[in-house]
Short mmCIF file of C-alpha atoms in Angstrom, two decimals:
data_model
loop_
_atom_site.label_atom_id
_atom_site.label_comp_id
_atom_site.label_asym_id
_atom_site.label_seq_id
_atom_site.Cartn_x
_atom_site.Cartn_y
_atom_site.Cartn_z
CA UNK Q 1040 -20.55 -20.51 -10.04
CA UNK Q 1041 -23.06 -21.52 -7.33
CA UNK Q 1042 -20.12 -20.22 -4.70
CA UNK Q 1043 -19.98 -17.10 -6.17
CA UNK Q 1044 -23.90 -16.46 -6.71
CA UNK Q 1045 -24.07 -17.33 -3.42
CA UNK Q 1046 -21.16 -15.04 -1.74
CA UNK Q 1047 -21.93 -12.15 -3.73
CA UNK Q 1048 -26.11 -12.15 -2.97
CA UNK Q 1049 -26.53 -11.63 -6.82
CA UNK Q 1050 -30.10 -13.79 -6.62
CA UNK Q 1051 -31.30 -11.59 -4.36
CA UNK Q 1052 -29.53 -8.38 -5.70
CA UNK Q 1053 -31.05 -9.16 -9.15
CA UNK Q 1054 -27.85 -9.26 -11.43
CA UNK Q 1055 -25.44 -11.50 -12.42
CA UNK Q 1056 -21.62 -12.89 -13.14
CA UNK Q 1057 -22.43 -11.49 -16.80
CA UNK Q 1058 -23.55 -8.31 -15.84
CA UNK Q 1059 -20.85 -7.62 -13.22
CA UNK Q 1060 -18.58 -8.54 -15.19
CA UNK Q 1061 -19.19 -5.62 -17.77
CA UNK Q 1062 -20.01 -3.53 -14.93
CA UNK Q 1063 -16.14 -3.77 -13.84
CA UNK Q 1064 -14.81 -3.31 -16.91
CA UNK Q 1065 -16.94 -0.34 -17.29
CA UNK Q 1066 -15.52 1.01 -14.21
CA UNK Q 1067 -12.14 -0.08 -14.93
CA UNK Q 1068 -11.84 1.87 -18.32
CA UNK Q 1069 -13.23 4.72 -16.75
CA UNK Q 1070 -11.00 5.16 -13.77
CA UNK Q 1071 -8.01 3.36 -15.20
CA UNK Q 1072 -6.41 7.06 -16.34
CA UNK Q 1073 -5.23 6.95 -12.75
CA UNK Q 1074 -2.02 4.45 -13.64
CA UNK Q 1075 -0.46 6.97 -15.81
CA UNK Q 1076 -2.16 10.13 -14.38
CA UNK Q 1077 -0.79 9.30 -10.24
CA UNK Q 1078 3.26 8.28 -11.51
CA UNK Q 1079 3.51 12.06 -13.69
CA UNK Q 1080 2.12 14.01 -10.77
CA UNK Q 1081 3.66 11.86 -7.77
CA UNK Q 1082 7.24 11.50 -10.26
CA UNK Q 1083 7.73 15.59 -9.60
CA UNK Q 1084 8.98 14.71 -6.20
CA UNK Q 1085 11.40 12.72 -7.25
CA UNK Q 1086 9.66 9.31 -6.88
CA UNK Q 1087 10.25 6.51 -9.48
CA UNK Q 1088 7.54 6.63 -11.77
CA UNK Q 1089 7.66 2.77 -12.79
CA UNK Q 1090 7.66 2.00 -9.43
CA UNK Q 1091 4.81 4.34 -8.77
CA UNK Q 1092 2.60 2.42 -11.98
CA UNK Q 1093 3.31 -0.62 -10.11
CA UNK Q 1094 2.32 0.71 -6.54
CA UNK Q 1095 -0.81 2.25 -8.00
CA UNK Q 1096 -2.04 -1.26 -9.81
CA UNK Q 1097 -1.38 -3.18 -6.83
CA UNK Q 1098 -2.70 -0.72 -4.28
CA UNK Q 1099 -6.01 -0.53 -6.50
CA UNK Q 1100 -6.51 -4.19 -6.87
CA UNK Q 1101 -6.22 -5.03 -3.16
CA UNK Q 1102 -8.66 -2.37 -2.46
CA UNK Q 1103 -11.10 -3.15 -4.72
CA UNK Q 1104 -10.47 -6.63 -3.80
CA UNK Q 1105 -11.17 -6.29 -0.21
CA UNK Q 1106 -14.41 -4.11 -1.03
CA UNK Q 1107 -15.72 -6.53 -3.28
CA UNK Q 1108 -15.27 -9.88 -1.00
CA UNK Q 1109 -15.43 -8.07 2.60
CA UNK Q 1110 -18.26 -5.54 2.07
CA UNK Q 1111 -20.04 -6.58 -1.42
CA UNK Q 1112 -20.20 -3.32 -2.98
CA UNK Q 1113 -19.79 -2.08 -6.55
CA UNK Q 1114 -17.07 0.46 -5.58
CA UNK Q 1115 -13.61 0.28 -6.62
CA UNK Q 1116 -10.62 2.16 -4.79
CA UNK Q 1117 -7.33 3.72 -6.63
CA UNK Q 1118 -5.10 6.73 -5.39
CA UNK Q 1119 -7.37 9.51 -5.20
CA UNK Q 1120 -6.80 12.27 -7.47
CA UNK Q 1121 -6.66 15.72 -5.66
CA UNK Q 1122 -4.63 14.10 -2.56
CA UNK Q 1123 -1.71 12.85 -4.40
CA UNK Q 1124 -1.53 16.65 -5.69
CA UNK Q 1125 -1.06 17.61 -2.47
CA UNK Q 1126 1.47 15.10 -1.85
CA UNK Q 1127 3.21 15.72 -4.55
CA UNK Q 1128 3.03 19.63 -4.77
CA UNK Q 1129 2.16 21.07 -1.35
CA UNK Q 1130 4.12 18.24 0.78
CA UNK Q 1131 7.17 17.66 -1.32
CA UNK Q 1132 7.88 20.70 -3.30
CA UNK Q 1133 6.07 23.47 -1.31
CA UNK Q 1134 7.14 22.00 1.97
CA UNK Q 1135 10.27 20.87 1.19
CA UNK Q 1136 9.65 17.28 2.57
CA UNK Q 1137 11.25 14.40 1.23
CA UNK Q 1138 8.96 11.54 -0.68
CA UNK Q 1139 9.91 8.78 1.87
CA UNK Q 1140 8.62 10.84 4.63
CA UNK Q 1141 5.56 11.69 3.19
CA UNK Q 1142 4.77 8.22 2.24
CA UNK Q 1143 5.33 7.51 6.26
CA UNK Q 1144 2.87 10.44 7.18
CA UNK Q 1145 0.44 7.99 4.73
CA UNK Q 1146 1.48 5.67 6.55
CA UNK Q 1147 0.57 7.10 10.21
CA UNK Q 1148 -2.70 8.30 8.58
CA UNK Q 1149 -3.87 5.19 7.39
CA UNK Q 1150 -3.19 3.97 11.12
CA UNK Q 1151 -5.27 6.68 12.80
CA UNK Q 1152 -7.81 5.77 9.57
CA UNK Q 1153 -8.02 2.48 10.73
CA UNK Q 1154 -8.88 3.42 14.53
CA UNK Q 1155 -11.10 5.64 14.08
CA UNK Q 1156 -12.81 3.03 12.15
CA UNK Q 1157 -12.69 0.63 14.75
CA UNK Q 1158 -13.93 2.29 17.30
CA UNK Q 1159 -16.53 4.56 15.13
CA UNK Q 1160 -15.38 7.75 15.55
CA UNK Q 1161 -15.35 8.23 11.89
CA UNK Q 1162 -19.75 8.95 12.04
CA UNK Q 1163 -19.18 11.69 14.98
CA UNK Q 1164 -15.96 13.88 13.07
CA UNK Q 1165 -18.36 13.49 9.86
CA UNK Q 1166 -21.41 14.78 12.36
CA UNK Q 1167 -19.08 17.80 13.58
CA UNK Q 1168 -18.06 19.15 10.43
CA UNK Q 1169 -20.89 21.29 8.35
CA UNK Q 1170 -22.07 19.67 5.44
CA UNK Q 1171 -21.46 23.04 3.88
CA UNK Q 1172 -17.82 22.95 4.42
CA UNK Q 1173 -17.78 19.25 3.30
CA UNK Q 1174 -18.89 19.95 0.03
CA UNK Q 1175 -16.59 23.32 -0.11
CA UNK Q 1176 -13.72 20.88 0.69
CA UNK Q 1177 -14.38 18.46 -2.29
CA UNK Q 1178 -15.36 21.22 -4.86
CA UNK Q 1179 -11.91 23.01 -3.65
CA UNK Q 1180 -9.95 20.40 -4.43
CA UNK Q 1181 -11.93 20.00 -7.80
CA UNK Q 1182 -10.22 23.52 -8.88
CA UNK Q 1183 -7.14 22.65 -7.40
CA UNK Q 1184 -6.42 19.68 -9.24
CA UNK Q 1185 -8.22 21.80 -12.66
CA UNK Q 1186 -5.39 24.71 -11.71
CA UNK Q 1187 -2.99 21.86 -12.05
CA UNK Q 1188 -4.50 20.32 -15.22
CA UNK Q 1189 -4.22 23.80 -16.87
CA UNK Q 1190 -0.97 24.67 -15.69
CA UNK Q 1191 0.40 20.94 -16.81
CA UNK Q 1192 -1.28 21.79 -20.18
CA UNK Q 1193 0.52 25.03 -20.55
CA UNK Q 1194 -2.96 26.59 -21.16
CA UNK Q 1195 -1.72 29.37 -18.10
CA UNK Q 1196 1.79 30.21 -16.81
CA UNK Q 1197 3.26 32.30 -14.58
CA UNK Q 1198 3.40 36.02 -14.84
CA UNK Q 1199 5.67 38.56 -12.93
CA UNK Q 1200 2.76 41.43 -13.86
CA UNK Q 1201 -0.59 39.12 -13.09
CA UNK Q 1202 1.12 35.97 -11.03
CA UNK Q 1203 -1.01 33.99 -13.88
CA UNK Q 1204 -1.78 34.41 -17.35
CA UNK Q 1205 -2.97 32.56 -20.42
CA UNK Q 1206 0.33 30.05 -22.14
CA UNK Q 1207 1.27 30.43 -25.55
CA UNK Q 1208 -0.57 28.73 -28.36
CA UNK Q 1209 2.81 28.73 -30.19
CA UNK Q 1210 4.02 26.17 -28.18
CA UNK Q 1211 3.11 22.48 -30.44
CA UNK Q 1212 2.71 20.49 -27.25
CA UNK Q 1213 -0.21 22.69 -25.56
CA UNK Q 1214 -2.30 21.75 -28.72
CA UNK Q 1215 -2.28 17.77 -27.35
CA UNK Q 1216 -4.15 19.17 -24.28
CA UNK Q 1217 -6.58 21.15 -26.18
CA UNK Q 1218 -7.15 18.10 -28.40
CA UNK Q 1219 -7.81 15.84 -25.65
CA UNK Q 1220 -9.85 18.16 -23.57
CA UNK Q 1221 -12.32 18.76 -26.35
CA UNK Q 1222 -12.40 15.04 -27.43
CA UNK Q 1223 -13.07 13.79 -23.81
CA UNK Q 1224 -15.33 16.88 -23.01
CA UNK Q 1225 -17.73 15.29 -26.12
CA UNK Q 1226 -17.41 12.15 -25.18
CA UNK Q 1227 -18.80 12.91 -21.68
CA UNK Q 1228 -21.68 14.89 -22.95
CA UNK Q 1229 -22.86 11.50 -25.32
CA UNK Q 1230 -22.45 9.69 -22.13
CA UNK Q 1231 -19.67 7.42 -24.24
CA UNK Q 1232 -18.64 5.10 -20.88
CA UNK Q 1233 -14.58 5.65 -20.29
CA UNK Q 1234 -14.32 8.82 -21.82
CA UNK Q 1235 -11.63 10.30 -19.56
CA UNK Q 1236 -9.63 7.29 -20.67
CA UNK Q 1237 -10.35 7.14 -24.73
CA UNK Q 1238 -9.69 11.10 -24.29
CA UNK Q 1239 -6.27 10.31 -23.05
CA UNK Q 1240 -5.58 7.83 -25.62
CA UNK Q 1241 -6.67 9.63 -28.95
CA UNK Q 1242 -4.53 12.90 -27.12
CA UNK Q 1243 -1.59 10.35 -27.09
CA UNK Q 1244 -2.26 9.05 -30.72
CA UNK Q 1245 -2.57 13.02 -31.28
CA UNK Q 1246 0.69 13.80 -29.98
CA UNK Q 1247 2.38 11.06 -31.94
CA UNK Q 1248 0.78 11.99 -35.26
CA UNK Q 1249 2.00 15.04 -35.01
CA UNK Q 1250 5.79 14.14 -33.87
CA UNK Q 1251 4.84 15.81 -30.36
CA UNK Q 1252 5.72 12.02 -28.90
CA UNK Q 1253 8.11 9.65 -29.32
CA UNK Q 1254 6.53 6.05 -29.67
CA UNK Q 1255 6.80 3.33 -26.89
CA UNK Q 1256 10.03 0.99 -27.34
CA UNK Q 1257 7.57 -1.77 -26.75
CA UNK Q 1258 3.88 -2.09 -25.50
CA UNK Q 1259 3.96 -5.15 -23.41
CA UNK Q 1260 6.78 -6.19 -20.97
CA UNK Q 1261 6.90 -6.83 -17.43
CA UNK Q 1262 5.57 -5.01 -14.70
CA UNK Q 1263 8.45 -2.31 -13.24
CA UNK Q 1264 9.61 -3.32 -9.95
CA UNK Q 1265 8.36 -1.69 -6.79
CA UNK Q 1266 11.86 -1.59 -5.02
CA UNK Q 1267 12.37 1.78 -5.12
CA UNK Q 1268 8.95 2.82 -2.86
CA UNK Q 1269 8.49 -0.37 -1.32
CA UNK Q 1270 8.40 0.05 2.66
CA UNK Q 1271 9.93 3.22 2.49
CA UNK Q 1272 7.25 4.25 4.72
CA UNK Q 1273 8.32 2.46 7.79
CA UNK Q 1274 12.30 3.22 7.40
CA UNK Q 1275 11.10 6.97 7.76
CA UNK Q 1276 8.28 6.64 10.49
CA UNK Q 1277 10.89 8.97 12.86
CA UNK Q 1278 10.69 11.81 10.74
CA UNK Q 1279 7.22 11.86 11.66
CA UNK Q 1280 8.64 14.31 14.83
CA UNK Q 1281 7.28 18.04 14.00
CA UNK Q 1282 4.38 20.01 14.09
CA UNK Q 1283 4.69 20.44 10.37
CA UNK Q 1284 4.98 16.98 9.77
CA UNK Q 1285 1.65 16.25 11.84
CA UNK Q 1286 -0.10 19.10 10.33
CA UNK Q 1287 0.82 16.73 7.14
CA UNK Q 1288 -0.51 13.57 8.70
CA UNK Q 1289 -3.67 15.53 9.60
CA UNK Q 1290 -4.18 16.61 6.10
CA UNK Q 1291 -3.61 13.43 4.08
CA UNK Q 1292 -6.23 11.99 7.27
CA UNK Q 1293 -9.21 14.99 6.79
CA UNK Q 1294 -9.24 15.09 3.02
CA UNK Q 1295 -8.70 11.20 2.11
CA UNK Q 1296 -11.64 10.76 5.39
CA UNK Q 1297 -14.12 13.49 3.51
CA UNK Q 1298 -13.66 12.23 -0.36
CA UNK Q 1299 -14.21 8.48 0.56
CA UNK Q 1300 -16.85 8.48 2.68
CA UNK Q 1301 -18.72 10.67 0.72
CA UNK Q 1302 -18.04 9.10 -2.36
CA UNK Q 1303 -19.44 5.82 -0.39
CA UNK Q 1304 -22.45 7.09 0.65
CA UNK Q 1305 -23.56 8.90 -2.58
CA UNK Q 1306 -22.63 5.48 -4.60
CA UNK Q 1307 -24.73 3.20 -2.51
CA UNK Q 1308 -27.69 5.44 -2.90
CA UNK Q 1309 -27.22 5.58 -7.00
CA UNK Q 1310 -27.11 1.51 -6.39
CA UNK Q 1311 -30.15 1.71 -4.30
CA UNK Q 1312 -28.41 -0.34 -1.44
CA UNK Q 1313 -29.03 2.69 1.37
CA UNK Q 1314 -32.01 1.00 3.66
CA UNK Q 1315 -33.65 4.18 5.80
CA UNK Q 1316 -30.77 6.55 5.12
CA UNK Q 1317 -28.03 4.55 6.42
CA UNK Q 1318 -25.74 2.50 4.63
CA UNK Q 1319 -25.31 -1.27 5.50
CA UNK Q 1320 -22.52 -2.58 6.46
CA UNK Q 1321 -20.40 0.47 5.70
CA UNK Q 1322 -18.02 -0.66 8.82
CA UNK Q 1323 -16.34 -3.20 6.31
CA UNK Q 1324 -16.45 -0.31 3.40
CA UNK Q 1325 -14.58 1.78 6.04
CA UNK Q 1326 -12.29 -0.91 6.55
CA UNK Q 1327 -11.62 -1.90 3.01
CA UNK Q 1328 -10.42 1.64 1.94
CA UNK Q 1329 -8.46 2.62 5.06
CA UNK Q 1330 -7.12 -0.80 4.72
CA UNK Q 1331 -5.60 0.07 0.97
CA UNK Q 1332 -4.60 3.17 2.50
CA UNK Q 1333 -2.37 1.50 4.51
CA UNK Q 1334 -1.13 -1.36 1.42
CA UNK Q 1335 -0.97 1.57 -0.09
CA UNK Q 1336 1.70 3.79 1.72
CA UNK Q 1337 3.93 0.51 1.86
CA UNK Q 1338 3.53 -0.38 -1.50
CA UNK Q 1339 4.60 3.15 -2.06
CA UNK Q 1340 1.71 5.51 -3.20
CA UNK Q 1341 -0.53 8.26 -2.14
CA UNK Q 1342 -3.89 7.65 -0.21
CA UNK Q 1343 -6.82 5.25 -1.73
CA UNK Q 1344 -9.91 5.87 -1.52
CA UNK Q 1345 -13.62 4.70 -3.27
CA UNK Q 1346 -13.77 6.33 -6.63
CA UNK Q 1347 -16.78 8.06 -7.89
CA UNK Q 1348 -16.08 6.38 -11.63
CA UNK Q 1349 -17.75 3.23 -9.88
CA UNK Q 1350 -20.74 5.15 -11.01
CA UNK Q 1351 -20.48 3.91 -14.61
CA UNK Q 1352 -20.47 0.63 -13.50
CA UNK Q 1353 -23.27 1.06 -11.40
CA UNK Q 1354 -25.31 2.83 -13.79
CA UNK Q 1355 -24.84 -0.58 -16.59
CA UNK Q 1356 -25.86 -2.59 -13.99
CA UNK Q 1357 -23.44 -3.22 -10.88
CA UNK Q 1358 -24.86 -4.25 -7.94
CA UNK Q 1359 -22.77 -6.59 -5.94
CA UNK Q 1360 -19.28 -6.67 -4.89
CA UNK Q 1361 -18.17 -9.09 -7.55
CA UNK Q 1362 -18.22 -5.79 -9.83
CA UNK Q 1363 -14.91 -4.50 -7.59
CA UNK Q 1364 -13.27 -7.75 -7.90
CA UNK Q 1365 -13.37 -7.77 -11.04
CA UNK Q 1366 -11.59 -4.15 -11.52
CA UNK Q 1367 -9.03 -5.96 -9.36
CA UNK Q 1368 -8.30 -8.30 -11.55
CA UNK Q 1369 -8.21 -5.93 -14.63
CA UNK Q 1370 -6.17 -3.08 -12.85
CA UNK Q 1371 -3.49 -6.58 -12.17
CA UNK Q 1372 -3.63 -7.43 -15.96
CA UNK Q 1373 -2.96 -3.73 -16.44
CA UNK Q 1374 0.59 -3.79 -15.38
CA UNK Q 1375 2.13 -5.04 -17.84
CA UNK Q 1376 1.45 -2.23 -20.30
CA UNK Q 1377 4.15 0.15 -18.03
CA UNK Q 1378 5.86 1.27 -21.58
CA UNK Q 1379 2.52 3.23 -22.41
CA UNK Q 1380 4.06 5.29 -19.87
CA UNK Q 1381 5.90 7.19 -21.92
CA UNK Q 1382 3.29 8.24 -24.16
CA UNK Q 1383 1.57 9.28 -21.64
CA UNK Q 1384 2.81 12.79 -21.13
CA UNK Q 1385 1.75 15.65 -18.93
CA UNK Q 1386 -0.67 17.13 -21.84
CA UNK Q 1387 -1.69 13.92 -22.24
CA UNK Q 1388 -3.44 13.70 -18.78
CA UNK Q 1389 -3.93 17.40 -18.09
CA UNK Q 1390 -7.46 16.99 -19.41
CA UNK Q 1391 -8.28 14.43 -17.02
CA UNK Q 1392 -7.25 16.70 -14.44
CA UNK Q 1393 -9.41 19.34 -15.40
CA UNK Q 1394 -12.45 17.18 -16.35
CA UNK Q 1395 -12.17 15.77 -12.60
CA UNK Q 1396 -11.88 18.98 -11.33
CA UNK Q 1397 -15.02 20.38 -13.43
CA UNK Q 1398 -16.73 17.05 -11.79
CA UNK Q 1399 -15.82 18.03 -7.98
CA UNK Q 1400 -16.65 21.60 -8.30
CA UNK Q 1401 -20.54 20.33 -8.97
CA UNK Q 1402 -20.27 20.35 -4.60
CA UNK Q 1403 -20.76 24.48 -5.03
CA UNK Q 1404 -24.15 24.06 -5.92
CA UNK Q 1405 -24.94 21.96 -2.73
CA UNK Q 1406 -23.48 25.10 -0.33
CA UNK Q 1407 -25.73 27.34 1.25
CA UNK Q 1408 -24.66 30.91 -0.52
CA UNK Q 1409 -27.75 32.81 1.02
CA UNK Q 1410 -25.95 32.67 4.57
CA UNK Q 1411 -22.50 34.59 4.92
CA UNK Q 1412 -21.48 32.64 7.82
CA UNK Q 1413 -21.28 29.70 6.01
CA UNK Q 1414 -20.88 30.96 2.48
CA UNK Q 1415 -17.63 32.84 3.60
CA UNK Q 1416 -15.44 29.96 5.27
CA UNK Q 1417 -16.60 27.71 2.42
CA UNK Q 1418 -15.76 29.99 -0.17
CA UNK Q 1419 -12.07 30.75 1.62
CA UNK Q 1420 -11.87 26.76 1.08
CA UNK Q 1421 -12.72 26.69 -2.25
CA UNK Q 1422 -10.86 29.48 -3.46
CA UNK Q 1423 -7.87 29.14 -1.05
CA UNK Q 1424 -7.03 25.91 -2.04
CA UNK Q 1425 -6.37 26.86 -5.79
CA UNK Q 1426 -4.45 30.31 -5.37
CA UNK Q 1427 -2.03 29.77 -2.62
CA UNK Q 1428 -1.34 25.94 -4.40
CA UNK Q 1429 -2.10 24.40 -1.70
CA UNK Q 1430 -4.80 22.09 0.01
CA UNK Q 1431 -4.44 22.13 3.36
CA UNK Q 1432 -3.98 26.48 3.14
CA UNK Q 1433 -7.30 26.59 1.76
CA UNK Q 1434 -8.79 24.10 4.62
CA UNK Q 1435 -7.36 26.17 6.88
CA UNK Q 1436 -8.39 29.45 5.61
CA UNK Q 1437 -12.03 27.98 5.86
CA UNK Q 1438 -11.40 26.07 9.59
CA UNK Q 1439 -10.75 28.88 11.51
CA UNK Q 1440 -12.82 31.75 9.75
CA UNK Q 1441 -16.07 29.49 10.38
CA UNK Q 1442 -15.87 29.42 14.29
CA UNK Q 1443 -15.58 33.54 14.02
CA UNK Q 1444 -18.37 33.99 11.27
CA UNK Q 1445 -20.45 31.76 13.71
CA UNK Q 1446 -19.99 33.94 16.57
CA UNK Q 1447 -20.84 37.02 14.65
CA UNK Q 1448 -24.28 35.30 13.57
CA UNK Q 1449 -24.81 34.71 17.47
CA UNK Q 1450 -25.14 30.87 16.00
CA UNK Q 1451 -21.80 30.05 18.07
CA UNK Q 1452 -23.73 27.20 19.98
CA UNK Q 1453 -24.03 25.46 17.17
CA UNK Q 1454 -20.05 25.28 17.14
CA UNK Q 1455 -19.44 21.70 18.28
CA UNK Q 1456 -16.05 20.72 20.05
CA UNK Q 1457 -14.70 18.84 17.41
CA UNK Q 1458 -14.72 22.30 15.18
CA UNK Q 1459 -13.13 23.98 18.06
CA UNK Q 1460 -10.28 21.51 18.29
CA UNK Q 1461 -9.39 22.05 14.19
CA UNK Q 1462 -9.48 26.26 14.57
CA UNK Q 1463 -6.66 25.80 17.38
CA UNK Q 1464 -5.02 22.81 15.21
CA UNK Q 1465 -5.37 25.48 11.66
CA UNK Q 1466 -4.04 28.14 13.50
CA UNK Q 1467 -1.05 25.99 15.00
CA UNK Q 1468 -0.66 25.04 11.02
CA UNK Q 1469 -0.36 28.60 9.94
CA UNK Q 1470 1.76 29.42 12.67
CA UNK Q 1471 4.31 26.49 11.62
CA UNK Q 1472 3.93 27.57 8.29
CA UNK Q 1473 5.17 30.96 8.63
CA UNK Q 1474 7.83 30.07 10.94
#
């Protein structure tokens, strides 16, 4: 015990085995959605789903486990929700690109992740990029991933006469969604810690009450095996070879680099570990989760990052990185409920979606609306991202109008290079797109 008092600081952090402990499974319960919410959106392009539950455990619990014993923070890491959907929607199905190779452009991104890292470049791309557009970028994504939520719900469909339009109350499986979205949506307002999760599972007990879902052959068994994603990655490294392809990389690098780090940063400070604004030791937080990013991809799963439901466990207590070790070692326990997965359906875990996404979009009140040269490119961003289905079409929108809204201010000094560099790389994307 003396080891781990010692390893962890918790003396001098003033907290405890007892406390961390409850802290983790705090934070466990509330992020845990993520093993049956990442296999239903990653399965729609075609990728095993057991092997995905598998990948997504594993992937979690060596990130968390490296963040805990490398940089001692509170902060867990699990496939980030908003990034997958982009994986899984914009990549695959929009883009016509085949799983394996997008789990290689993971792959590739996690390597330029961990350089960049290295050799600290990560500080001046975060300096270069507007804080405005930052926060447009995460609160984007938020109604992305809410656009999915609804759309997996059946609460909107498509429409030849208004390309979107409210879905039909008659059909018995939307009512599972509204169910859990009102159950979870009370449970966050009492502050009731896990309540994405408990949402999801009184939606599933819901859907099974009402004949909507068949019941689990068993509960327990053992883990599914990883075979089909395992090291797929690096078998399809060469059809990393177009511009499309690194436009991909690029993507899965900006977003995954934006969420984390400021998911890091705003964590520490709710844990009170930031000493005069900066953040020690966040080289070995960089690390861990570009690190998992890479486990990750070979494991076969979409980008990990830090996960902003480390904030429950912070707020009962976590202080140390003994609390992310410890959501390691629950998200291993965790696999061998992989029958659950069937229960879990797409209405199931649409609320989640949307709940998340109502949670990013709080980044629109942090963007300066009073100036148009900002409040345009972000607002492209945010509302790009939703409407054309697609992540890295809304980033781009937003990349290249800023440099021109700039100019037209007569603020273009403030342009730096780096911002420069992604206007010629967006417009090189849109080109490729079209094409």
């Amino acid at each position: 015990m003396n080891i781990i008092r010692n390893h962890f600081d918790l003396d001098t952090l003033g907290t405890n085995i007892k406390i961390e402990f409850l802290a983790g499974l705090t934070t466990f319960v509330s992020m845990s959605y993520i093993l049956f919410v990442n296999p239903n959106v990653l399965g729609v392009s075609g990728m095993d789903k057991g092997a995905v539950f598998t990948a997504t455990a594993l992937a979690s619990a060596l990130g968390c486990f490296i963040m805990g014993l490398a940089s001692n923070y509170p902060i867990a890491t699990a496939p980030a929700l908003g990034i997958n959907a982009f994986f899984a929607y914009t990549a695959c199905l929009g883009m016509h690109v085949k799983w394996q190779t997008a789990l290689a452009a993971v792959f590739v991104a996690s390597f330029i992740f961990i350089l960049i890292t290295m050799f600290k470049l990560r500080e001046k791309i975060i300096d270069a990029i507007p804080v405005d557009l930052k926060h447009a970028i995460s609160a984007g994504i938020g109604l992305f991933i809410a656009f999915l939520g609804l759309a997996n719900a059946g609460l909107v469909e498509a429409s030849k006469s208004t390309f979107v339009t409210v879905g039909s109350l008659k059909n018995p499986t939307v009512w599972i969604a509204i169910f859990g979205l009102f159950v979870t949506i009370i449970l966050m307002i009492m502050g009731i810690p896990g309540a994405i999760f408990i949402g999801m599972v009184l939606a599933a007990v819901f859907g099974i009450l009402t004949g909507q879902i068949k019941l689990p052959s068993a509960i327990i068994s053992s883990a599914p095996s990883i075979a089909p994603t395992f090291g797929q990655a690096f078998k399809h490294i060469g059809d990393i070879n177009t511009m499309q392809m690194w436009v991909i990389v690029l993507t899965f690098l900006l977003v995954t680099f934006f969420d984390t780090t400021g998911t890091l940063i705003g964590l520490a400070s709710q844990a009170g570990l930031m000493k005069d604004n900066k953040m020690p030791r966040v080289g070995r937080a960089l690390a861990a989760d570009s690190g998992a990013m890479m486990a990750g991809s070979i494991l076969g799963t979409s980008p990990v990052g830090a996960y902003v439901e480390s904030s429950a466990g912070i707020a009962v207590g976590g202080k140390s990185g003994l609390t992310a070790v410890f959501v390691g070692i629950f998200f291993l326990i965790s696999m061998i409920f992989s029958p659950l997965l069937s229960v879990i359906t797409t209405q199931v875990t649409a609320p989640a979606l949307i709940i998340v996404g109502v949670l990013m979009a709080q980044n629109l009140a942090k963007v300066d609306w009073t100036k148009l040269e900002i409040a345009v490119p972000a607002f492209l961003i945010v509302i790009g991202m939703p409407l054309t289905y697609s992540i890295s079409d809304g980033l781009s929108w937003g990349m290249i109008t800023y440099p021109i809204t700039m100019i037209a201010a007569k603020r273009g000094k403030e342009i730096s290079p780096m911002m420069w560099v992604l206007f010629f790389i967006f417009i090189i994307f849109m080109w490729v797109l079209n094409a």
